[in-house]
Amino acid sequence: MSDISALKDSFKGDIVTPGDADYKAAIARWAVNAERDARVVAFVKDTDDVALALKYARSNNLQVAIRCGGHSPGGSSSAQDGLVVDLSRYFNYAVVDPDKYTVRVGGGSIWETVERESIKHGLATVGGLLLLGGGYGFLTGQHGTVVDNLLQATVVTADGTTLTASDSENSDLFWGIRGGGSNFGVCTEFILRLHPQRRTVFAGIVAFPPDAMDPLITVLSQWWANVKDNEGLSLVLGKDPLGRDAIILSLFYNGSEEEGRENFKAFYDLKPVFDGAREMPFEALNAISNQVFAHGDSYYLKSILYSRPRTEVRELNAAPGNEIEHISYFDFFSHRKVVSVPVDATAHLRSSAGLIGCALKWRNNTPANEQVARLAARELTNIVTASDTQLSDAGKAGYGNFSSEAQPESVVTPTGHRVLDDSNSRALFGSNYPRLQRLKARYDPEIMFSRWYPVIPNSEA
């Protein structure tokens, strides 16, 4: 391997290697089981640094991972014995232009930063999970997915070229990154559309005993049939704040507490045993789940789509093992705005179906526990897929941002790169996959970027 000192000499940011005091912190991730022992962590300071890091990785045949917020449950932001392009140190910012209703966001930012800066101006955008994978959030009913609100991105491609991607510049690349994730380059900056947003909203959790499932499903079905764009909820099977087995509703209404309680009156008439919903600052919304999904645990996530509320969900409360905690949740947010956009307008495959997520977490990070969690997640989601005959293959593939299965078994290509089998990618991207293959052949023919639902290049697809 070439001497890393040459990279350090021309690098503006920070290079961290296993012998450095801050190495453990540099490879730490939200999910402990997603951590990998990288050979090089490159905290890039500008696009030139990104190009230098990619050149070094190519010269030394190192696998490349891109770390933004570090929340990938399956290790997509880590690379065993590889190089990590880390945006979290110098690209963590959000600059609002209230006159243009836009926010300029660094590629290493977390949604907390974006929401905190935007709401100061009475503005907000859709924030949720990983931006380039599609992105759903509390405002999806009103404003669509995150990628629907992406106006421009700065992308460093595999050959080190910095490109602006938008509807008017490199529009093919812009199409691909809106749903195609990190398959085409390192996105160092985004410009997102902002919308007027009230400073406070009604949100929080209410809990019901397990035997309330049938009446809850009845009320939920009636409410879901007439759901409005400014409301939503998640049904969670787990434990309430007092540690009791419970059915939890995480409520959201984009309005006052008085309006929210009236809006969800049919649920409150079922007499919850715990009520933690209140009027809160908008920027506090995404913190509701932080206690449940805290940093420092191991996680296995799997998701599928569903066509309607179903009583079979009670079976998803099975315990997979003594050391493993299981949480299943069901998102109910209007997708009218999402599916109003043509399915081929972006790489993200759109559906009116809702999302079921199975999250398993444990403290003792062992291969045995991960295997138990993996099998349990598949068995639990199979309960729904077996009974939901309306689900397509894409529906069974779920939502790529909520998945520990973005990286199936790896294979070695003729160029010597280790890449991942693309069967899951084909299911996730569906009819958009051939176009993604053509783009991959143009922007990353040697498959430098393969850590999240890899696309196999094919210029003839």
Short mmCIF file of C-alpha atoms in Angstrom, two decimals:
data_model
loop_
_atom_site.label_atom_id
_atom_site.label_comp_id
_atom_site.label_asym_id
_atom_site.label_seq_id
_atom_site.Cartn_x
_atom_site.Cartn_y
_atom_site.Cartn_z
CA MET A 1 0.00 0.00 0.00
CA SER A 2 1.28 3.48 -0.81
CA ASP A 3 2.49 5.68 2.03
CA ILE A 4 -0.49 7.45 3.61
CA SER A 5 1.74 10.41 4.50
CA ALA A 6 1.43 11.63 0.90
CA LEU A 7 -2.36 11.76 1.31
CA LYS A 8 -2.02 13.57 4.64
CA ASP A 9 0.31 16.18 3.13
CA SER A 10 -2.25 17.35 0.59
CA PHE A 11 -5.38 16.72 2.68
CA LYS A 12 -7.11 19.70 4.34
CA GLY A 13 -9.24 17.68 6.71
CA ASP A 14 -8.23 14.93 9.13
CA ILE A 15 -6.94 11.43 8.43
CA VAL A 16 -7.49 8.88 11.19
CA THR A 17 -5.93 5.40 11.19
CA PRO A 18 -5.98 2.52 13.71
CA GLY A 19 -2.97 3.83 15.65
CA ASP A 20 -4.56 7.20 16.42
CA ALA A 21 -6.07 8.09 19.79
CA ASP A 22 -9.42 9.07 18.26
CA TYR A 23 -9.73 5.97 16.07
CA LYS A 24 -12.44 4.26 18.16
CA ALA A 25 -14.55 7.39 18.13
CA ALA A 26 -14.02 7.73 14.37
CA ILE A 27 -15.48 4.30 13.62
CA ALA A 28 -18.29 4.47 16.22
CA ARG A 29 -21.82 4.26 14.85
CA TRP A 30 -25.38 4.55 16.12
CA ALA A 31 -25.69 0.75 15.96
CA VAL A 32 -22.71 -0.99 17.56
CA ASN A 33 -23.05 -4.00 15.27
CA ALA A 34 -22.71 -1.66 12.26
CA GLU A 35 -19.17 -0.68 13.24
CA ARG A 36 -16.28 -1.96 11.13
CA ASP A 37 -12.52 -1.61 11.56
CA ALA A 38 -11.65 0.79 8.76
CA ARG A 39 -8.08 1.13 7.57
CA VAL A 40 -8.54 4.85 6.91
CA VAL A 41 -11.15 7.35 8.07
CA ALA A 42 -10.98 10.54 6.00
CA PHE A 43 -12.77 13.49 7.60
CA VAL A 44 -13.06 15.53 4.42
CA LYS A 45 -13.14 19.32 4.51
CA ASP A 46 -14.07 20.09 0.90
CA THR A 47 -14.74 18.39 -2.42
CA ASP A 48 -11.01 18.31 -3.23
CA ASP A 49 -10.49 16.21 -0.10
CA VAL A 50 -13.21 13.83 -1.27
CA ALA A 51 -11.48 13.43 -4.63
CA LEU A 52 -8.12 12.78 -2.92
CA ALA A 53 -9.67 10.15 -0.64
CA LEU A 54 -11.35 8.36 -3.54
CA LYS A 55 -8.10 8.42 -5.54
CA TYR A 56 -6.23 6.91 -2.60
CA ALA A 57 -8.86 4.19 -2.18
CA ARG A 58 -8.72 3.33 -5.86
CA SER A 59 -4.89 3.18 -5.88
CA ASN A 60 -4.89 0.84 -2.90
CA ASN A 61 -7.93 -1.25 -3.88
CA LEU A 62 -9.83 -0.25 -0.74
CA GLN A 63 -13.56 -0.58 -0.36
CA VAL A 64 -15.21 2.83 0.09
CA ALA A 65 -17.98 3.73 2.53
CA ILE A 66 -19.61 7.12 3.01
CA ARG A 67 -20.49 8.24 6.52
CA CYS A 68 -23.02 11.06 6.88
CA GLY A 69 -25.04 10.79 10.10
CA GLY A 70 -23.87 7.24 10.81
CA HIS A 71 -27.36 5.80 11.29
CA SER A 72 -27.27 2.95 8.79
CA PRO A 73 -28.27 -0.20 10.72
CA GLY A 74 -26.52 -2.61 8.35
CA GLY A 75 -23.06 -1.05 8.22
CA SER A 76 -23.44 0.90 4.96
CA SER A 77 -21.45 3.80 6.44
CA SER A 78 -18.59 1.51 7.53
CA ALA A 79 -15.95 -0.45 5.63
CA GLN A 80 -13.95 -3.33 7.08
CA ASP A 81 -10.26 -2.71 6.24
CA GLY A 82 -11.47 -0.03 3.81
CA LEU A 83 -11.68 3.75 3.57
CA VAL A 84 -14.51 5.81 5.03
CA VAL A 85 -15.26 9.22 3.52
CA ASP A 86 -16.64 10.90 6.65
CA LEU A 87 -18.75 14.04 6.19
CA SER A 88 -19.87 14.38 9.80
CA ARG A 89 -17.09 16.66 11.07
CA TYR A 90 -16.91 19.45 8.46
CA PHE A 91 -20.18 19.10 6.51
CA ASN A 92 -22.60 19.30 9.43
CA TYR A 93 -24.45 22.58 8.87
CA ALA A 94 -27.73 24.09 7.70
CA VAL A 95 -27.93 27.62 6.27
CA VAL A 96 -31.43 28.97 5.68
CA ASP A 97 -32.35 31.49 2.99
CA PRO A 98 -35.80 32.60 4.19
CA ASP A 99 -36.38 34.78 1.14
CA LYS A 100 -35.93 31.86 -1.25
CA TYR A 101 -37.57 29.30 1.07
CA THR A 102 -34.50 27.05 0.85
CA VAL A 103 -31.92 25.56 3.19
CA ARG A 104 -28.35 24.63 2.22
CA VAL A 105 -27.43 21.46 4.08
CA GLY A 106 -24.07 19.79 4.52
CA GLY A 107 -23.90 16.13 3.59
CA GLY A 108 -22.90 15.18 7.15
CA SER A 109 -25.82 16.96 8.83
CA ILE A 110 -28.47 15.30 10.94
CA TRP A 111 -32.13 16.30 10.76
CA GLU A 112 -31.98 17.92 14.19
CA THR A 113 -29.62 20.54 12.76
CA VAL A 114 -31.81 21.21 9.72
CA GLU A 115 -35.04 21.47 11.71
CA ARG A 116 -33.55 23.66 14.44
CA GLU A 117 -32.22 26.21 11.97
CA SER A 118 -35.26 26.19 9.68
CA ILE A 119 -37.95 26.61 12.34
CA LYS A 120 -36.24 29.80 13.55
CA HIS A 121 -37.71 31.34 10.41
CA GLY A 122 -41.09 29.61 10.71
CA LEU A 123 -40.06 27.17 7.98
CA ALA A 124 -39.49 23.41 7.67
CA THR A 125 -38.83 20.67 5.16
CA VAL A 126 -39.63 16.97 5.17
CA GLY A 127 -37.06 15.29 7.40
CA GLY A 128 -36.76 11.57 7.90
CA LEU A 129 -34.06 8.89 7.92
CA LEU A 130 -31.57 8.90 5.05
CA LEU A 131 -32.18 11.62 2.46
CA LEU A 132 -31.05 9.90 -0.74
CA GLY A 133 -33.01 6.72 -0.03
CA GLY A 134 -36.33 8.55 -0.41
CA GLY A 135 -37.04 10.00 3.00
CA TYR A 136 -40.39 9.98 4.83
CA GLY A 137 -41.25 12.17 7.79
CA PHE A 138 -44.00 13.87 9.75
CA LEU A 139 -44.62 16.34 6.91
CA THR A 140 -44.76 13.75 4.11
CA GLY A 141 -48.55 13.99 3.93
CA GLN A 142 -48.33 17.68 3.14
CA HIS A 143 -45.06 17.92 1.20
CA GLY A 144 -44.11 14.45 -0.10
CA THR A 145 -40.81 12.67 0.40
CA VAL A 146 -37.46 14.26 1.19
CA VAL A 147 -36.24 13.72 -2.38
CA ASP A 148 -39.34 15.51 -3.67
CA ASN A 149 -38.04 18.57 -1.83
CA LEU A 150 -34.45 18.25 -3.03
CA LEU A 151 -33.62 21.07 -5.45
CA GLN A 152 -29.88 20.60 -5.96
CA ALA A 153 -26.93 18.51 -4.82
CA THR A 154 -23.16 18.72 -5.07
CA VAL A 155 -21.79 15.28 -6.01
CA VAL A 156 -18.22 14.01 -6.21
CA THR A 157 -18.28 11.06 -8.58
CA ALA A 158 -16.01 8.01 -8.60
CA ASP A 159 -13.39 9.64 -10.84
CA GLY A 160 -13.10 12.65 -8.50
CA THR A 161 -15.15 15.06 -10.61
CA THR A 162 -17.37 17.52 -8.72
CA LEU A 163 -20.78 17.99 -10.34
CA THR A 164 -23.88 20.00 -9.60
CA ALA A 165 -27.00 17.88 -9.96
CA SER A 166 -30.40 19.52 -10.44
CA ASP A 167 -33.28 19.61 -12.89
CA SER A 168 -31.19 21.90 -15.13
CA GLU A 169 -27.68 20.49 -14.61
CA ASN A 170 -26.76 16.81 -14.94
CA SER A 171 -30.44 15.97 -14.69
CA ASP A 172 -29.81 12.25 -15.23
CA LEU A 173 -27.59 12.15 -12.13
CA PHE A 174 -30.18 14.20 -10.23
CA TRP A 175 -32.79 11.60 -11.12
CA GLY A 176 -30.53 8.79 -9.89
CA ILE A 177 -29.52 10.21 -6.52
CA ARG A 178 -33.16 10.85 -5.61
CA GLY A 179 -33.78 7.33 -4.38
CA GLY A 180 -30.61 5.63 -5.62
CA GLY A 181 -28.73 6.45 -2.45
CA SER A 182 -24.94 6.49 -2.50
CA ASN A 183 -24.61 4.49 -5.72
CA PHE A 184 -23.31 7.41 -7.80
CA GLY A 185 -20.99 9.45 -5.63
CA VAL A 186 -20.39 11.41 -2.45
CA CYS A 187 -23.02 14.12 -1.96
CA THR A 188 -21.34 16.87 0.02
CA GLU A 189 -24.16 19.42 -0.01
CA PHE A 190 -27.88 19.69 -0.70
CA ILE A 191 -30.35 22.49 -1.26
CA LEU A 192 -33.80 21.65 0.06
CA ARG A 193 -37.13 23.40 -0.39
CA LEU A 194 -38.69 24.86 2.76
CA HIS A 195 -42.37 25.39 3.61
CA PRO A 196 -44.17 27.62 6.11
CA GLN A 197 -44.54 25.72 9.39
CA ARG A 198 -46.15 26.60 12.74
CA ARG A 199 -43.74 26.58 15.68
CA THR A 200 -45.61 23.99 17.76
CA VAL A 201 -47.46 20.75 16.96
CA PHE A 202 -49.45 18.17 18.88
CA ALA A 203 -47.53 14.90 19.24
CA GLY A 204 -46.47 12.16 21.62
CA ILE A 205 -47.38 8.66 22.71
CA VAL A 206 -50.53 7.18 24.18
CA ALA A 207 -50.63 3.56 25.34
CA PHE A 208 -53.37 0.94 25.45
CA PRO A 209 -53.42 -2.55 27.01
CA PRO A 210 -52.75 -5.49 24.65
CA ASP A 211 -56.39 -6.61 24.77
CA ALA A 212 -57.45 -3.34 23.12
CA MET A 213 -56.14 -4.50 19.74
CA ASP A 214 -59.48 -5.31 18.08
CA PRO A 215 -61.26 -2.04 18.92
CA LEU A 216 -58.10 -0.13 18.07
CA ILE A 217 -57.91 -1.72 14.62
CA THR A 218 -61.57 -0.86 14.05
CA VAL A 219 -61.06 2.80 14.96
CA LEU A 220 -57.78 2.89 13.06
CA SER A 221 -59.40 1.54 9.90
CA GLN A 222 -62.17 4.15 10.05
CA TRP A 223 -59.68 6.96 10.68
CA TRP A 224 -57.27 5.72 7.96
CA ALA A 225 -60.01 5.72 5.33
CA ASN A 226 -60.32 9.49 5.78
CA VAL A 227 -56.80 10.44 6.88
CA LYS A 228 -55.86 14.09 6.34
CA ASP A 229 -52.54 15.34 5.03
CA ASN A 230 -51.66 17.19 8.26
CA GLU A 231 -51.96 14.21 10.58
CA GLY A 232 -50.52 10.75 11.08
CA LEU A 233 -49.67 8.12 13.61
CA SER A 234 -47.54 5.07 14.22
CA LEU A 235 -48.87 1.98 15.96
CA VAL A 236 -46.12 0.37 18.01
CA LEU A 237 -46.07 -3.02 19.69
CA GLY A 238 -43.73 -2.83 22.64
CA LYS A 239 -43.68 -1.48 26.19
CA ASP A 240 -45.09 1.74 27.57
CA PRO A 241 -42.94 4.17 29.59
CA LEU A 242 -43.82 2.21 32.76
CA GLY A 243 -42.41 -1.01 31.30
CA ARG A 244 -45.75 -2.73 30.66
CA ASP A 245 -46.59 -4.64 27.47
CA ALA A 246 -48.70 -2.25 25.46
CA ILE A 247 -50.04 -1.09 22.14
CA ILE A 248 -48.62 2.38 21.67
CA LEU A 249 -49.86 5.07 19.33
CA SER A 250 -47.36 7.79 18.46
CA LEU A 251 -49.64 10.63 17.40
CA PHE A 252 -48.95 13.64 15.19
CA TYR A 253 -51.19 16.55 14.31
CA ASN A 254 -49.85 19.69 12.66
CA GLY A 255 -51.86 22.03 14.87
CA SER A 256 -52.59 22.92 18.48
CA GLU A 257 -53.17 20.48 21.34
CA GLU A 258 -56.86 21.34 21.42
CA GLU A 259 -57.18 20.60 17.71
CA GLY A 260 -55.10 17.44 18.01
CA ARG A 261 -57.08 15.93 20.85
CA GLU A 262 -60.32 16.63 19.03
CA ASN A 263 -58.85 15.11 15.85
CA PHE A 264 -57.92 11.86 17.65
CA LYS A 265 -61.05 11.77 19.86
CA ALA A 266 -62.12 8.31 18.62
CA PHE A 267 -58.82 6.87 19.89
CA TYR A 268 -59.05 8.70 23.21
CA ASP A 269 -62.58 7.33 23.66
CA LEU A 270 -60.94 3.90 23.99
CA LYS A 271 -59.35 5.19 27.25
CA PRO A 272 -55.58 4.87 26.98
CA VAL A 273 -53.72 3.79 30.15
CA PHE A 274 -50.97 6.32 29.45
CA ASP A 275 -51.11 9.70 27.72
CA GLY A 276 -47.86 11.51 26.94
CA ALA A 277 -49.08 13.50 23.95
CA ARG A 278 -48.80 17.28 24.22
CA GLU A 279 -48.18 20.44 22.26
CA MET A 280 -44.44 20.61 21.65
CA PRO A 281 -41.88 22.54 19.62
CA PHE A 282 -41.78 21.29 16.04
CA GLU A 283 -38.03 20.65 16.23
CA ALA A 284 -38.58 18.23 19.14
CA LEU A 285 -40.58 15.78 17.01
CA ASN A 286 -37.79 13.51 15.88
CA ALA A 287 -36.51 13.20 19.45
CA ILE A 288 -39.61 11.22 20.47
CA SER A 289 -38.01 7.95 19.36
CA ASN A 290 -34.49 8.72 20.60
CA GLN A 291 -34.93 6.95 23.94
CA VAL A 292 -36.14 3.78 22.25
CA PHE A 293 -33.49 3.86 19.51
CA ALA A 294 -30.57 5.12 21.56
CA HIS A 295 -26.93 5.16 20.47
CA GLY A 296 -24.80 2.30 21.71
CA ASP A 297 -27.09 -0.71 21.24
CA SER A 298 -27.03 -3.31 18.48
CA TYR A 299 -29.92 -3.24 16.00
CA TYR A 300 -31.44 -5.33 13.26
CA LEU A 301 -34.13 -3.63 11.17
CA LYS A 302 -36.42 -5.03 8.51
CA SER A 303 -39.43 -3.49 6.82
CA ILE A 304 -42.22 -4.36 4.43
CA LEU A 305 -45.20 -2.47 3.06
CA TYR A 306 -48.83 -3.21 3.89
CA SER A 307 -52.07 -2.56 2.03
CA ARG A 308 -54.37 -1.87 5.01
CA PRO A 309 -54.60 -2.20 8.84
CA ARG A 310 -54.73 -5.89 9.75
CA THR A 311 -55.53 -7.82 12.94
CA GLU A 312 -52.61 -10.16 12.23
CA VAL A 313 -50.33 -7.48 13.64
CA ARG A 314 -50.91 -8.84 17.16
CA GLU A 315 -48.77 -11.84 16.17
CA LEU A 316 -45.78 -9.54 15.65
CA ASN A 317 -45.44 -9.08 19.40
CA ALA A 318 -43.60 -12.39 19.80
CA ALA A 319 -40.39 -12.26 21.82
CA PRO A 320 -37.38 -13.53 19.83
CA GLY A 321 -35.13 -14.24 22.83
CA ASN A 322 -34.25 -13.22 26.37
CA GLU A 323 -31.43 -10.88 25.34
CA ILE A 324 -33.26 -9.30 22.42
CA GLU A 325 -35.94 -6.64 22.66
CA HIS A 326 -38.44 -6.51 19.82
CA ILE A 327 -40.41 -3.51 18.63
CA SER A 328 -42.77 -3.58 15.66
CA TYR A 329 -44.31 -0.40 14.34
CA PHE A 330 -46.80 0.52 11.63
CA ASP A 331 -46.73 3.96 10.00
CA PHE A 332 -50.02 5.58 8.99
CA PHE A 333 -49.32 8.81 7.11
CA SER A 334 -51.08 9.93 3.95
CA HIS A 335 -49.18 9.11 0.74
CA ARG A 336 -51.46 11.09 -1.56
CA LYS A 337 -48.75 13.68 -2.14
CA VAL A 338 -46.12 10.95 -2.63
CA VAL A 339 -48.00 9.05 -5.33
CA SER A 340 -49.08 12.23 -7.11
CA VAL A 341 -45.52 12.25 -8.48
CA PRO A 342 -45.03 9.79 -11.39
CA VAL A 343 -43.21 6.60 -10.42
CA ASP A 344 -40.43 7.27 -12.92
CA ALA A 345 -39.91 10.93 -11.90
CA THR A 346 -37.21 9.87 -9.43
CA ALA A 347 -35.35 6.64 -8.72
CA HIS A 348 -37.32 6.17 -5.50
CA LEU A 349 -40.15 3.71 -6.13
CA ARG A 350 -43.43 5.13 -4.89
CA SER A 351 -46.38 3.38 -3.31
CA SER A 352 -49.58 4.26 -1.50
CA ALA A 353 -48.93 1.38 0.89
CA GLY A 354 -47.89 1.95 4.49
CA LEU A 355 -44.73 0.77 6.22
CA ILE A 356 -44.28 -1.97 8.78
CA GLY A 357 -40.93 -1.92 10.56
CA CYS A 358 -39.51 -4.65 12.79
CA ALA A 359 -36.71 -3.42 15.04
CA LEU A 360 -34.74 -5.79 17.21
CA LYS A 361 -32.11 -4.49 19.62
CA TRP A 362 -29.70 -6.04 22.09
CA ARG A 363 -26.79 -5.00 24.28
CA ASN A 364 -24.39 -7.93 23.95
CA ASN A 365 -23.00 -7.60 20.41
CA THR A 366 -22.38 -11.21 19.40
CA PRO A 367 -22.81 -13.05 16.09
CA ALA A 368 -25.24 -15.40 17.81
CA ASN A 369 -27.53 -12.56 18.89
CA GLU A 370 -27.41 -11.00 15.44
CA GLN A 371 -28.37 -14.31 13.86
CA VAL A 372 -31.32 -14.70 16.25
CA ALA A 373 -32.43 -11.16 15.43
CA ARG A 374 -32.07 -11.71 11.67
CA LEU A 375 -34.19 -14.88 11.71
CA ALA A 376 -36.77 -13.32 14.01
CA ALA A 377 -37.15 -10.25 11.77
CA ARG A 378 -37.77 -12.42 8.73
CA GLU A 379 -40.23 -14.67 10.55
CA LEU A 380 -42.15 -11.69 11.90
CA THR A 381 -42.46 -9.90 8.55
CA ASN A 382 -43.43 -13.18 6.89
CA ILE A 383 -46.55 -13.18 9.07
CA VAL A 384 -47.78 -10.13 7.20
CA THR A 385 -46.57 -11.05 3.71
CA ALA A 386 -48.26 -14.45 3.97
CA SER A 387 -51.64 -12.85 4.64
CA ASP A 388 -51.38 -9.75 2.46
CA THR A 389 -51.96 -11.02 -1.07
CA GLN A 390 -51.97 -7.48 -2.48
CA LEU A 391 -48.27 -6.98 -1.77
CA SER A 392 -45.93 -6.68 -4.77
CA ASP A 393 -42.31 -7.84 -4.78
CA ALA A 394 -41.29 -4.23 -4.16
CA GLY A 395 -43.67 -4.15 -1.20
CA LYS A 396 -42.03 -7.21 0.26
CA ALA A 397 -38.65 -5.51 -0.21
CA GLY A 398 -39.86 -2.76 2.10
CA TYR A 399 -38.22 0.62 2.54
CA GLY A 400 -34.49 0.73 1.89
CA ASN A 401 -33.74 3.26 4.62
CA PHE A 402 -35.22 0.99 7.30
CA SER A 403 -33.31 -2.18 6.59
CA SER A 404 -30.30 -4.13 7.77
CA GLU A 405 -30.40 -6.06 4.50
CA ALA A 406 -28.95 -3.43 2.18
CA GLN A 407 -25.84 -5.59 1.81
CA PRO A 408 -26.42 -9.24 0.85
CA GLU A 409 -23.56 -11.67 0.26
CA SER A 410 -20.62 -10.10 -1.55
CA VAL A 411 -18.94 -11.36 -4.71
CA VAL A 412 -15.71 -10.42 -6.48
CA THR A 413 -16.00 -8.75 -9.89
CA PRO A 414 -13.49 -9.20 -12.74
CA THR A 415 -11.97 -5.82 -11.74
CA GLY A 416 -11.19 -7.19 -8.28
CA HIS A 417 -13.86 -5.22 -6.42
CA ARG A 418 -16.00 -6.92 -3.82
CA VAL A 419 -19.61 -6.08 -4.62
CA LEU A 420 -22.95 -7.21 -3.39
CA ASP A 421 -25.45 -9.35 -5.20
CA ASP A 422 -28.14 -7.03 -6.57
CA SER A 423 -31.26 -9.15 -6.11
CA ASN A 424 -32.47 -7.00 -3.22
CA SER A 425 -31.68 -3.90 -5.26
CA ARG A 426 -33.78 -5.15 -8.15
CA ALA A 427 -36.71 -5.71 -5.81
CA LEU A 428 -36.30 -2.33 -4.11
CA PHE A 429 -36.00 -0.23 -7.28
CA GLY A 430 -38.40 -2.28 -9.40
CA SER A 431 -39.10 -0.78 -12.82
CA ASN A 432 -36.51 1.96 -12.23
CA TYR A 433 -33.61 -0.49 -11.89
CA PRO A 434 -32.56 -0.69 -15.61
CA ARG A 435 -32.23 3.09 -15.80
CA LEU A 436 -30.14 3.03 -12.62
CA GLN A 437 -27.90 0.43 -14.25
CA ARG A 438 -27.31 2.70 -17.22
CA LEU A 439 -26.45 5.58 -14.91
CA LYS A 440 -24.11 3.38 -12.90
CA ALA A 441 -22.26 2.47 -16.10
CA ARG A 442 -21.75 6.16 -16.76
CA TYR A 443 -20.83 7.47 -13.31
CA ASP A 444 -19.38 4.47 -11.46
CA PRO A 445 -18.52 1.69 -13.93
CA GLU A 446 -16.00 0.07 -11.55
CA ILE A 447 -18.49 -0.02 -8.66
CA MET A 448 -16.58 2.06 -6.17
CA PHE A 449 -19.84 2.77 -4.33
CA SER A 450 -21.53 -0.46 -3.28
CA ARG A 451 -22.41 -0.20 0.41
CA TRP A 452 -26.18 0.46 0.06
CA TYR A 453 -28.41 -1.53 -2.31
CA PRO A 454 -25.71 -1.75 -4.98
CA VAL A 455 -26.57 -1.24 -8.62
CA ILE A 456 -24.67 -3.37 -11.12
CA PRO A 457 -23.68 -1.22 -14.12
CA ASN A 458 -25.07 -2.16 -17.51
CA SER A 459 -25.06 0.40 -20.32
CA GLU A 460 -27.38 -1.83 -22.39
CA ALA A 461 -30.08 -2.33 -19.71
#
